[in-house]
Tab-separated table of C-alpha atoms in Angstrom:
chain	number	residue	atom	x	y	z
A	31	UNK	CA	-5.835	61.324	3.194
A	32	UNK	CA	-2.677	60.624	5.194
A	33	UNK	CA	-0.316	58.121	3.552
A	34	UNK	CA	0.628	55.079	5.668
A	35	UNK	CA	4.128	55.415	7.112
A	36	UNK	CA	6.543	52.675	8.091
A	37	UNK	CA	6.050	52.098	11.858
A	38	UNK	CA	8.861	51.831	14.357
A	39	UNK	CA	9.791	48.426	15.770
A	40	UNK	CA	8.208	46.357	13.034
A	41	UNK	CA	11.452	44.481	12.326
A	42	UNK	CA	13.526	42.645	14.917
A	43	UNK	CA	16.691	40.738	14.118
A	44	UNK	CA	18.177	37.740	15.903
A	45	UNK	CA	21.940	38.048	15.511
A	46	UNK	CA	22.505	34.604	17.047
A	47	UNK	CA	20.275	32.849	14.509
A	48	UNK	CA	21.609	30.656	11.683
A	49	UNK	CA	19.294	32.562	9.304
A	50	UNK	CA	21.252	35.320	7.475
A	51	UNK	CA	20.277	38.902	8.336
A	52	UNK	CA	19.202	39.573	4.748
A	53	UNK	CA	16.798	36.651	4.939
A	54	UNK	CA	15.462	37.848	8.313
A	55	UNK	CA	14.727	41.337	6.923
A	56	UNK	CA	13.056	39.870	3.853
A	57	UNK	CA	10.907	37.505	5.942
A	58	UNK	CA	10.005	40.256	8.392
A	59	UNK	CA	8.692	42.540	5.628
A	60	UNK	CA	6.879	39.706	3.924
A	61	UNK	CA	5.110	38.639	7.122
A	62	UNK	CA	4.161	42.226	7.977
A	63	UNK	CA	2.567	42.656	4.539
A	64	UNK	CA	0.820	39.295	4.769
A	65	UNK	CA	-0.771	40.140	8.122
A	66	UNK	CA	-1.689	43.714	7.205
A	67	UNK	CA	0.824	45.490	9.467
A	68	UNK	CA	2.253	47.122	6.352
A	69	UNK	CA	-0.698	48.044	4.116
A	70	UNK	CA	-0.443	48.794	0.401
A	71	UNK	CA	1.259	52.107	-0.369
A	72	UNK	CA	3.227	52.299	2.886
A	73	UNK	CA	6.381	54.431	2.507
A	74	UNK	CA	9.516	52.530	3.471
A	75	UNK	CA	12.787	53.899	4.793
A	76	UNK	CA	15.657	54.280	2.347
A	77	UNK	CA	18.232	51.536	2.447
A	78	UNK	CA	20.661	53.900	4.212
A	79	UNK	CA	18.182	54.885	6.930
A	80	UNK	CA	16.945	51.307	7.514
A	81	UNK	CA	20.532	50.008	7.698
A	82	UNK	CA	21.327	52.621	10.341
A	83	UNK	CA	18.142	51.847	12.288
A	84	UNK	CA	18.859	48.088	12.279
A	85	UNK	CA	22.614	48.533	12.707
A	86	UNK	CA	23.499	46.404	9.713
A	87	UNK	CA	25.471	46.993	6.540
A	88	UNK	CA	23.644	48.888	3.789
A	89	UNK	CA	24.351	46.019	1.353
A	90	UNK	CA	22.398	43.715	3.656
A	91	UNK	CA	19.307	45.929	3.339
A	92	UNK	CA	19.882	46.354	-0.421
A	93	UNK	CA	19.858	42.575	-0.860
A	94	UNK	CA	16.629	42.229	1.162
A	95	UNK	CA	14.927	44.987	-0.826
A	96	UNK	CA	16.011	43.299	-4.074
A	97	UNK	CA	14.311	40.058	-2.949
A	98	UNK	CA	11.120	41.931	-2.035
A	99	UNK	CA	11.171	43.823	-5.327
A	100	UNK	CA	11.630	40.590	-7.280
A	101	UNK	CA	8.482	39.177	-5.636
A	102	UNK	CA	6.532	42.362	-6.358
A	103	UNK	CA	6.086	43.139	-2.658
A	104	UNK	CA	7.765	46.557	-2.883
A	105	UNK	CA	8.104	48.954	-5.779
A	106	UNK	CA	10.399	51.915	-6.287
A	107	UNK	CA	10.835	54.476	-9.052
A	108	UNK	CA	14.141	56.156	-9.689
A	109	UNK	CA	14.551	59.001	-7.227
A	110	UNK	CA	11.435	58.018	-5.221
A	111	UNK	CA	11.182	56.311	-1.838
A	112	UNK	CA	10.288	52.610	-1.960
A	113	UNK	CA	6.722	51.663	-1.090
A	114	UNK	CA	4.673	48.571	-0.445
A	115	UNK	CA	3.132	47.743	-3.818
A	116	UNK	CA	-0.400	49.027	-4.318
A	117	UNK	CA	-3.202	46.481	-4.367
A	118	UNK	CA	-1.518	43.659	-2.439
A	119	UNK	CA	-4.145	41.494	-0.667
A	120	UNK	CA	-4.025	40.998	3.074
A	121	UNK	CA	-3.558	37.245	3.694
A	122	UNK	CA	-3.550	37.147	7.479
A	123	UNK	CA	-7.115	38.000	8.438
A	124	UNK	CA	-8.415	35.996	11.373
A	125	UNK	CA	-10.899	33.192	10.828
A	126	UNK	CA	-13.576	35.344	12.446
A	127	UNK	CA	-12.890	38.203	9.985
A	128	UNK	CA	-12.827	35.885	6.992
A	129	UNK	CA	-15.760	33.717	7.990
A	130	UNK	CA	-15.489	29.950	8.076
A	131	UNK	CA	-13.452	28.633	5.156
A	132	UNK	CA	-13.733	24.921	4.370
A	133	UNK	CA	-10.938	22.982	2.732
A	134	UNK	CA	-11.218	21.310	-0.665
A	135	UNK	CA	-14.079	18.834	-0.938
A	136	UNK	CA	-13.517	15.352	-2.301
A	137	UNK	CA	-15.362	14.394	-5.451
A	138	UNK	CA	-17.560	11.304	-5.487
A	139	UNK	CA	-14.723	9.459	-7.199
A	140	UNK	CA	-12.296	10.864	-4.619
A	141	UNK	CA	-14.416	9.595	-1.751
A	142	UNK	CA	-14.431	6.112	-3.273
A	143	UNK	CA	-10.670	6.172	-3.834
A	144	UNK	CA	-9.941	7.388	-0.303
A	145	UNK	CA	-12.378	5.135	1.541
A	146	UNK	CA	-10.994	2.890	4.279
A	147	UNK	CA	-12.809	-0.373	3.646
A	148	UNK	CA	-10.497	-2.335	5.920
A	149	UNK	CA	-12.496	-0.941	8.771
A	150	UNK	CA	-11.962	-0.288	12.421
A	151	UNK	CA	-9.555	-2.626	14.122
A	152	UNK	CA	-7.474	-3.449	11.055
A	153	UNK	CA	-3.766	-3.288	11.893
A	154	UNK	CA	-2.022	-0.566	9.882
A	155	UNK	CA	1.161	-0.237	11.922
A	156	UNK	CA	3.857	-2.870	12.086
A	157	UNK	CA	3.883	-5.024	15.177
A	158	UNK	CA	4.284	-8.583	16.365
A	159	UNK	CA	1.988	-11.185	14.735
A	160	UNK	CA	1.011	-8.767	11.949
A	161	UNK	CA	-0.806	-10.508	9.067
A	162	UNK	CA	0.935	-10.429	5.711
A	163	UNK	CA	4.284	-9.396	7.147
A	164	UNK	CA	7.318	-11.436	6.029
A	165	UNK	CA	10.259	-11.979	8.353
A	166	UNK	CA	12.637	-9.022	8.604
A	167	UNK	CA	15.269	-11.250	10.188
A	168	UNK	CA	15.349	-13.629	7.196
A	169	UNK	CA	15.650	-11.102	4.374
A	170	UNK	CA	18.923	-11.630	2.424
A	171	UNK	CA	20.162	-8.088	3.036
A	172	UNK	CA	23.789	-8.551	1.977
A	173	UNK	CA	23.038	-10.405	-1.242
A	174	UNK	CA	20.269	-7.968	-2.122
A	175	UNK	CA	22.615	-5.060	-1.443
A	176	UNK	CA	25.195	-6.551	-3.805
A	177	UNK	CA	22.565	-6.849	-6.531
A	178	UNK	CA	21.462	-3.256	-5.958
A	179	UNK	CA	25.033	-1.947	-6.029
A	180	UNK	CA	25.710	-3.851	-9.226
A	181	UNK	CA	22.492	-2.566	-10.788
A	182	UNK	CA	23.233	1.050	-9.877
A	183	UNK	CA	26.825	0.737	-11.092
A	184	UNK	CA	26.229	-1.064	-14.373
A	185	UNK	CA	22.697	-0.145	-15.392
A	186	UNK	CA	23.235	2.924	-17.573
A	187	UNK	CA	20.950	2.090	-20.467
A	188	UNK	CA	17.967	4.035	-21.728
A	189	UNK	CA	15.854	1.997	-19.284
A	190	UNK	CA	16.677	4.759	-16.804
A	191	UNK	CA	14.831	7.242	-19.019
A	192	UNK	CA	11.148	7.472	-19.917
A	193	UNK	CA	10.681	4.019	-21.390
A	194	UNK	CA	9.850	0.419	-20.486
A	195	UNK	CA	6.975	1.442	-18.245
A	196	UNK	CA	5.768	-2.157	-18.232
A	197	UNK	CA	9.071	-3.406	-16.795
A	198	UNK	CA	12.696	-3.939	-17.768
A	199	UNK	CA	13.193	-6.819	-20.229
A	200	UNK	CA	15.608	-8.804	-18.026
A	201	UNK	CA	13.105	-9.112	-15.171
A	202	UNK	CA	10.229	-9.978	-17.497
A	203	UNK	CA	12.314	-12.763	-19.078
A	204	UNK	CA	13.268	-14.166	-15.680
A	205	UNK	CA	9.674	-14.055	-14.505
A	206	UNK	CA	8.469	-15.827	-17.649
A	207	UNK	CA	10.910	-18.696	-16.974
A	208	UNK	CA	10.085	-18.820	-13.255
A	209	UNK	CA	6.299	-18.852	-13.747
A	210	UNK	CA	6.469	-21.523	-16.448
A	211	UNK	CA	8.610	-23.802	-14.281
A	212	UNK	CA	6.938	-23.211	-10.913
A	213	UNK	CA	3.322	-22.320	-11.675
A	214	UNK	CA	2.521	-23.697	-15.131
A	215	UNK	CA	1.949	-20.159	-16.404
A	216	UNK	CA	3.223	-20.035	-19.983
A	217	UNK	CA	3.392	-16.529	-21.367
A	218	UNK	CA	5.707	-14.392	-23.436
A	219	UNK	CA	7.864	-11.955	-21.437
A	220	UNK	CA	6.045	-9.094	-23.145
A	221	UNK	CA	2.774	-10.245	-21.553
A	222	UNK	CA	4.208	-9.722	-18.064
A	223	UNK	CA	3.667	-6.174	-16.802
A	224	UNK	CA	5.637	-4.960	-13.782
A	225	UNK	CA	4.003	-2.562	-11.320
A	226	UNK	CA	4.783	-1.254	-7.864
A	227	UNK	CA	2.288	-3.333	-5.851
A	228	UNK	CA	-0.545	-5.835	-5.918
A	229	UNK	CA	-2.903	-3.015	-4.973
A	230	UNK	CA	-1.770	-1.134	-8.080
A	231	UNK	CA	-2.531	-4.215	-10.208
A	232	UNK	CA	-6.029	-4.550	-8.822
A	233	UNK	CA	-6.836	-0.852	-8.962
A	234	UNK	CA	-5.667	-0.441	-12.553
A	235	UNK	CA	-7.450	-3.548	-13.821
A	236	UNK	CA	-10.715	-2.696	-12.048
A	237	UNK	CA	-10.680	0.767	-13.621
A	238	UNK	CA	-10.137	-0.405	-17.207
A	239	UNK	CA	-11.954	-3.757	-17.403
A	240	UNK	CA	-15.292	-2.685	-15.919
A	241	UNK	CA	-17.466	0.407	-15.847
A	242	UNK	CA	-19.108	1.956	-12.773
A	243	UNK	CA	-22.182	-0.076	-11.902
A	244	UNK	CA	-20.827	-3.332	-13.330
A	245	UNK	CA	-20.724	-6.331	-11.004
A	246	UNK	CA	-17.610	-7.932	-9.583
A	247	UNK	CA	-17.577	-11.188	-7.623
A	248	UNK	CA	-15.325	-11.260	-4.578
A	249	UNK	CA	-14.673	-14.234	-2.322
A	250	UNK	CA	-16.562	-14.107	0.979
A	251	UNK	CA	-14.597	-13.749	3.213
A	252	UNK	CA	-12.034	-12.206	0.945
A	253	UNK	CA	-9.082	-9.946	0.373
A	254	UNK	CA	-9.724	-6.364	1.416
A	255	UNK	CA	-7.346	-4.940	-1.183
A	256	UNK	CA	-9.549	-6.326	-3.957
A	257	UNK	CA	-12.647	-4.937	-2.262
A	258	UNK	CA	-10.997	-1.510	-2.105
A	259	UNK	CA	-10.045	-1.643	-5.791
A	260	UNK	CA	-13.559	-2.633	-6.890
A	261	UNK	CA	-15.179	-0.022	-4.667
A	262	UNK	CA	-12.857	2.669	-6.066
A	263	UNK	CA	-13.945	1.729	-9.584
A	264	UNK	CA	-17.614	2.092	-8.625
A	265	UNK	CA	-18.415	-1.584	-9.105
A	266	UNK	CA	-21.197	-3.618	-7.482
A	267	UNK	CA	-19.378	-6.077	-5.239
A	268	UNK	CA	-21.178	-9.404	-4.971
A	269	UNK	CA	-20.070	-11.951	-2.323
A	270	UNK	CA	-18.788	-15.244	-3.797
A	271	UNK	CA	-19.312	-17.952	-1.129
A	272	UNK	CA	-16.339	-20.023	0.038
A	273	UNK	CA	-15.879	-23.133	2.142
A	274	UNK	CA	-13.076	-25.591	2.898
A	275	UNK	CA	-12.470	-25.976	-0.866
A	276	UNK	CA	-12.356	-22.271	-1.638
A	277	UNK	CA	-14.739	-20.308	-3.881
A	278	UNK	CA	-17.879	-22.121	-5.034
A	279	UNK	CA	-19.495	-20.571	-8.127
A	280	UNK	CA	-22.325	-23.112	-7.986
A	281	UNK	CA	-23.751	-21.131	-5.087
A	282	UNK	CA	-23.972	-18.034	-7.315
A	283	UNK	CA	-26.489	-19.623	-9.694
A	284	UNK	CA	-29.340	-17.566	-8.262
A	285	UNK	CA	-27.483	-14.278	-8.781
A	286	UNK	CA	-29.051	-12.679	-11.848
A	287	UNK	CA	-26.388	-9.961	-12.133
A	288	UNK	CA	-23.632	-11.233	-14.426
A	289	UNK	CA	-20.110	-10.243	-13.361
A	290	UNK	CA	-17.535	-8.384	-15.391
A	291	UNK	CA	-14.748	-9.390	-12.994
A	292	UNK	CA	-14.274	-12.377	-10.693
A	293	UNK	CA	-11.493	-12.184	-8.107
A	294	UNK	CA	-10.238	-15.454	-6.607
A	295	UNK	CA	-7.280	-16.841	-4.654
A	296	UNK	CA	-7.515	-20.467	-5.848
A	297	UNK	CA	-4.064	-21.691	-4.807
A	298	UNK	CA	-4.363	-20.444	-1.253
A	299	UNK	CA	-7.639	-18.799	-0.283
A	300	UNK	CA	-7.355	-15.565	1.664
A	301	UNK	CA	-7.675	-15.674	4.632
A	302	UNK	CA	-8.356	-19.389	5.409
A	303	UNK	CA	-5.830	-21.043	3.091
A	304	UNK	CA	-8.110	-23.496	1.232
A	305	UNK	CA	-6.984	-24.863	-2.152
A	306	UNK	CA	-9.572	-24.955	-4.926
A	307	UNK	CA	-9.865	-28.455	-6.454
A	308	UNK	CA	-9.866	-29.038	-10.192
A	309	UNK	CA	-13.640	-29.527	-10.490
A	310	UNK	CA	-14.297	-26.119	-8.960
A	311	UNK	CA	-11.619	-24.494	-11.130
A	312	UNK	CA	-13.246	-25.858	-14.269
A	313	UNK	CA	-16.683	-24.753	-13.079
A	314	UNK	CA	-15.313	-21.272	-12.401
A	315	UNK	CA	-13.825	-21.046	-15.898
A	316	UNK	CA	-17.108	-22.161	-17.489
A	317	UNK	CA	-19.114	-19.660	-15.441
A	318	UNK	CA	-16.759	-16.825	-16.387
A	319	UNK	CA	-16.884	-17.832	-20.057
A	320	UNK	CA	-20.694	-17.856	-20.087
A	321	UNK	CA	-20.849	-14.473	-18.348
A	322	UNK	CA	-18.146	-12.887	-20.492
A	323	UNK	CA	-16.210	-12.142	-17.295
A	324	UNK	CA	-12.474	-11.828	-16.722
A	325	UNK	CA	-11.026	-13.799	-13.807
A	326	UNK	CA	-8.384	-12.049	-11.714
A	327	UNK	CA	-6.292	-14.886	-10.296
A	328	UNK	CA	-4.312	-13.706	-7.292
A	329	UNK	CA	-1.788	-16.509	-6.782
A	330	UNK	CA	-1.673	-15.618	-3.124
A	331	UNK	CA	1.335	-17.006	-1.241
A	332	UNK	CA	1.747	-19.970	-3.620
A	333	UNK	CA	5.507	-19.796	-2.923
A	334	UNK	CA	4.933	-20.950	0.655
A	335	UNK	CA	3.478	-24.418	0.310
A	336	UNK	CA	4.971	-26.437	3.167
A	337	UNK	CA	4.599	-29.880	1.590
A	338	UNK	CA	4.203	-31.237	-1.931
A	339	UNK	CA	3.885	-29.056	-5.001
A	340	UNK	CA	1.353	-26.265	-5.396
A	341	UNK	CA	-1.644	-26.842	-7.627
A	342	UNK	CA	-1.018	-25.479	-11.111
A	343	UNK	CA	-2.303	-21.975	-11.667
A	344	UNK	CA	-5.810	-21.445	-13.016
A	345	UNK	CA	-4.193	-19.444	-15.833
A	346	UNK	CA	-2.796	-22.657	-17.317
A	347	UNK	CA	-6.279	-24.170	-17.657
A	348	UNK	CA	-7.929	-21.154	-19.238
A	349	UNK	CA	-8.406	-20.014	-22.787
A	350	UNK	CA	-6.742	-16.877	-24.138
A	351	UNK	CA	-7.975	-13.773	-22.358
A	352	UNK	CA	-10.051	-15.546	-19.694
A	353	UNK	CA	-7.655	-15.125	-16.781
A	354	UNK	CA	-5.256	-12.391	-15.701
A	355	UNK	CA	-2.628	-13.809	-13.366
A	356	UNK	CA	-1.421	-11.616	-10.484
A	357	UNK	CA	1.676	-11.976	-8.320
A	358	UNK	CA	3.920	-9.977	-6.018
A	359	UNK	CA	7.286	-10.107	-4.266
A	360	UNK	CA	5.905	-8.428	-1.134
A	361	UNK	CA	5.781	-11.680	0.846
A	362	UNK	CA	8.644	-13.638	-0.701
A	363	UNK	CA	10.998	-10.666	-0.327
A	364	UNK	CA	9.629	-7.535	1.349
A	365	UNK	CA	6.768	-5.047	0.737
A	366	UNK	CA	9.334	-2.242	0.581
A	367	UNK	CA	10.896	-3.752	-2.562
A	368	UNK	CA	7.747	-2.461	-4.321
A	369	UNK	CA	7.633	-4.923	-7.208
A	370	UNK	CA	4.531	-6.759	-8.371
A	371	UNK	CA	3.364	-8.088	-11.719
A	372	UNK	CA	0.426	-9.303	-13.789
A	373	UNK	CA	0.266	-11.607	-16.805
A	374	UNK	CA	-2.213	-10.248	-19.334
A	375	UNK	CA	-3.557	-11.207	-22.785
A	376	UNK	CA	-1.526	-9.879	-25.696
A	377	UNK	CA	-4.338	-7.530	-26.721
A	378	UNK	CA	-4.094	-5.705	-23.379
A	379	UNK	CA	-0.320	-5.210	-23.323
A	380	UNK	CA	-0.212	-1.870	-25.145
A	381	UNK	CA	-3.206	-0.189	-23.474
A	382	UNK	CA	-2.153	-1.354	-20.002
A	383	UNK	CA	1.412	-0.185	-20.601
A	384	UNK	CA	0.044	3.256	-21.425
A	385	UNK	CA	-2.140	3.038	-18.301
A	386	UNK	CA	0.912	2.355	-16.135
A	387	UNK	CA	2.599	5.393	-17.649
A	388	UNK	CA	-0.491	7.588	-17.236
A	389	UNK	CA	-0.983	6.630	-13.583
A	390	UNK	CA	2.674	6.572	-12.510
A	391	UNK	CA	2.475	3.002	-11.178
A	392	UNK	CA	5.753	1.858	-12.735
A	393	UNK	CA	8.256	0.128	-10.456
A	394	UNK	CA	11.770	1.388	-9.748
A	395	UNK	CA	14.128	0.440	-12.594
A	396	UNK	CA	17.226	-0.334	-10.518
A	397	UNK	CA	15.208	-2.487	-8.108
A	398	UNK	CA	13.880	-4.434	-11.115
A	399	UNK	CA	17.389	-4.949	-12.492
A	400	UNK	CA	18.621	-6.037	-9.056
A	401	UNK	CA	15.760	-8.541	-8.757
A	402	UNK	CA	16.516	-9.929	-12.223
A	403	UNK	CA	20.120	-10.516	-11.112
A	404	UNK	CA	18.945	-12.042	-7.830
A	405	UNK	CA	16.838	-14.523	-9.787
A	406	UNK	CA	19.607	-15.145	-12.332
A	407	UNK	CA	22.214	-16.088	-9.753
A	408	UNK	CA	19.891	-18.469	-7.901
A	409	UNK	CA	19.545	-16.238	-4.852
A	410	UNK	CA	15.773	-16.015	-5.068
A	411	UNK	CA	15.181	-19.776	-5.138
A	412	UNK	CA	17.681	-20.281	-2.330
A	413	UNK	CA	15.900	-17.659	-0.246
A	414	UNK	CA	12.486	-19.251	-0.877
A	415	UNK	CA	13.723	-22.682	0.143
A	416	UNK	CA	15.112	-21.305	3.394
A	417	UNK	CA	12.092	-19.290	4.455
A	418	UNK	CA	9.589	-22.043	3.610
A	419	UNK	CA	11.122	-24.286	6.258
A	420	UNK	CA	11.353	-21.568	8.884
A	421	UNK	CA	7.859	-20.228	8.172
A	422	UNK	CA	6.472	-23.721	8.568
A	423	UNK	CA	8.182	-24.078	11.950
A	424	UNK	CA	6.855	-20.721	13.119
A	425	UNK	CA	3.328	-21.448	11.875
A	426	UNK	CA	3.198	-24.767	13.678
A	427	UNK	CA	4.599	-23.171	16.831
A	428	UNK	CA	1.843	-20.550	16.787
A	429	UNK	CA	-0.903	-23.141	16.289
A	430	UNK	CA	0.534	-25.293	19.076
A	431	UNK	CA	0.646	-22.333	21.466
A	432	UNK	CA	-2.940	-21.341	20.606
A	433	UNK	CA	-4.274	-24.834	21.211
A	434	UNK	CA	-2.398	-25.244	24.502
A	435	UNK	CA	-3.523	-21.886	25.880
A	436	UNK	CA	-7.028	-21.570	24.450
A	437	UNK	CA	-8.074	-25.175	23.966
A	438	UNK	CA	-11.483	-25.616	22.336
A	439	UNK	CA	-12.366	-21.929	22.651
A	440	UNK	CA	-10.902	-21.437	19.179
A	441	UNK	CA	-10.889	-23.281	15.854
A	442	UNK	CA	-7.499	-23.147	14.157
A	443	UNK	CA	-5.858	-25.454	11.635
A	444	UNK	CA	-2.229	-26.279	10.964
A	445	UNK	CA	-1.069	-23.979	8.145
A	446	UNK	CA	-0.332	-25.665	4.824
A	447	UNK	CA	1.567	-22.577	3.717
A	448	UNK	CA	1.202	-18.810	3.906
A	449	UNK	CA	2.673	-16.204	6.263
A	450	UNK	CA	-0.422	-15.975	8.476
A	451	UNK	CA	-3.400	-17.956	9.727
A	452	UNK	CA	-7.012	-17.300	10.625
A	453	UNK	CA	-8.660	-18.559	13.791
A	454	UNK	CA	-12.322	-18.433	14.713
A	455	UNK	CA	-13.947	-18.326	18.131
A	456	UNK	CA	-16.506	-20.808	19.407
A	457	UNK	CA	-17.905	-17.996	21.580
A	458	UNK	CA	-19.557	-14.734	20.579
A	459	UNK	CA	-16.548	-12.407	20.672
A	460	UNK	CA	-16.294	-8.797	19.526
A	461	UNK	CA	-13.211	-9.433	17.414
A	462	UNK	CA	-12.793	-5.750	16.444
A	463	UNK	CA	-12.506	-4.648	20.077
A	464	UNK	CA	-10.313	-7.642	20.814
A	465	UNK	CA	-7.970	-6.795	17.920
A	466	UNK	CA	-7.719	-3.168	19.083
A	467	UNK	CA	-6.863	-4.336	22.590
A	468	UNK	CA	-4.201	-6.677	21.189
A	469	UNK	CA	-2.739	-3.791	19.195
A	470	UNK	CA	-2.548	-1.688	22.354
A	471	UNK	CA	-0.380	-4.466	23.771
A	472	UNK	CA	1.941	-4.406	20.737
A	473	UNK	CA	0.425	-7.259	18.698
A	474	UNK	CA	-0.759	-6.119	15.255
A	475	UNK	CA	-3.444	-8.741	14.657
A	476	UNK	CA	-6.575	-7.974	12.608
A	477	UNK	CA	-10.255	-8.924	13.033
A	478	UNK	CA	-11.536	-11.669	10.761
A	479	UNK	CA	-15.058	-10.243	10.593
A	480	UNK	CA	-13.767	-7.257	8.593
A	481	UNK	CA	-13.136	-9.617	5.665
A	482	UNK	CA	-16.876	-10.163	5.206
A	483	UNK	CA	-18.850	-7.791	3.017
A	484	UNK	CA	-21.961	-7.681	5.151
A	485	UNK	CA	-20.130	-7.385	8.467
A	486	UNK	CA	-22.071	-10.414	9.690
A	487	UNK	CA	-19.233	-12.819	9.251
A	488	UNK	CA	-17.575	-15.109	11.695
A	489	UNK	CA	-15.708	-13.701	14.647
A	490	UNK	CA	-11.996	-14.422	14.701
A	491	UNK	CA	-8.517	-13.043	14.247
A	492	UNK	CA	-5.884	-13.080	11.518
A	493	UNK	CA	-2.406	-13.547	12.969
A	494	UNK	CA	0.910	-13.422	11.160
A	495	UNK	CA	3.602	-15.925	12.043
A	496	UNK	CA	6.336	-15.466	9.406
A	497	UNK	CA	8.215	-12.841	11.367
A	498	UNK	CA	7.235	-14.040	14.847
A	499	UNK	CA	9.938	-14.957	17.353
A	500	UNK	CA	9.269	-17.653	19.972
A	501	UNK	CA	8.912	-14.920	22.619
A	502	UNK	CA	6.410	-12.993	20.510
A	503	UNK	CA	4.357	-16.125	19.925
A	504	UNK	CA	4.353	-17.020	23.626
A	505	UNK	CA	3.579	-13.486	24.807
A	506	UNK	CA	0.989	-12.809	22.096
A	507	UNK	CA	-0.963	-15.981	22.838
A	508	UNK	CA	-0.843	-15.251	26.560
A	509	UNK	CA	-2.177	-11.725	26.032
A	510	UNK	CA	-4.906	-13.119	23.778
A	511	UNK	CA	-5.900	-15.678	26.391
A	512	UNK	CA	-6.117	-13.034	29.102
A	513	UNK	CA	-8.117	-10.652	26.911
A	514	UNK	CA	-10.589	-13.387	25.983
A	515	UNK	CA	-11.650	-13.454	29.614
A	516	UNK	CA	-12.856	-9.878	29.067
A	517	UNK	CA	-14.105	-10.068	25.483
A	518	UNK	CA	-15.386	-13.649	25.458
A	519	UNK	CA	-19.047	-14.544	25.657
A	520	UNK	CA	-21.387	-17.453	25.530
A	521	UNK	CA	-20.742	-20.367	23.166
A	522	UNK	CA	-21.822	-19.837	19.554
A	523	UNK	CA	-24.475	-22.520	19.213
A	524	UNK	CA	-24.753	-21.939	15.480
A	525	UNK	CA	-21.280	-23.392	15.144
A	526	UNK	CA	-18.152	-21.726	13.920
A	527	UNK	CA	-16.465	-24.546	12.082
A	528	UNK	CA	-15.256	-23.748	8.590
């Protein structure tokens, strides 16, 4: 049998390239072996002969051969010519030669974790009027930068190592003071766990507080992040009806499946903004106590009440272990800060701290230290006071523009807080198609119907106003009005009032 011999012209060098000649020779051999041009056992030229053929220094070829030998691609015995190592597999067969090769397949758990429950039409890219987006133009960049510089310069403690996965002590102390003063949430700093996002909070808690198949109640319409977390955990998601006073557990009396988790936004219902009155809060606590359920209280946008004081948190009314309080700095500062938190019963502190470590959901240490300083020096409260006033102005401007342009074709209320508002249509409108058309025009609104579990909910849009300029409000409402001529339909005789 004839031994394979090194063919002419298999290596070409580009002397104008930034890639060193040694690297080019090494890559050329490696690619030729991978694609089968140089089969196992092929005799190679000596370093002297190959250097002469390529018109390069012999040391250049020696260095390339050393790299190939280190990877096991070529082998050489003393006094023998180098060869391509015997038994190397050919990697470069065509798809036709190999047969169809599928990629890795998601597990059942993987499919749940990767599911997009926000649905078609939900705005994922930043744009004007995007729901949930705070104002980029109002972020205190310079003061935040000073806090970050100070944190990176002075923070040299062991907190920078593998410790304090539940959050740095200074931020937890500041949060304990802030929540007690502003929200009536009285907890020890050690009960406050810092994570990287609200979604992380919900996902972690759903995984450890309920088993697959257990029931979870979710406001209808409700927050899609909570739905995603419950779905990922394999829970049965049961719709908890809402109205102008928020979630109403009395309407769940006929549901024979007792919940393990109940998710609510009592201070500011998502997405309509209703506040849950005391009677309903007490009824919710009693229902949860009788069912042995844990309430996840998402204190959604409570920082942005435009008048009066916010209703005290449900956490303050509950017994030990009944309620886990959830909060985030994504709206009051910026999502990119990546700091969120939850207030948990003492018995859960240690296991949840280990969970944060095991899942890698801990927040950046220097960002936490910077935020603690920002709260210490009064910058956070000053920032909140400023943006409340401006957000209120922008929210009222958006509502005014909608009413002037669309009249009684839509139902929309003056915002009492929040960074966004929900409107409903009096006509039968395909809000998913309408939202997609708005996004094509640069306005990142989302369809309201996606917030309903059964996809039979009311047609409408969720529009952000916190970061909206007067021009964006004017242009966005005008585009919406024009598109409604295409997507609008007959009047909804069933009524669309909330």
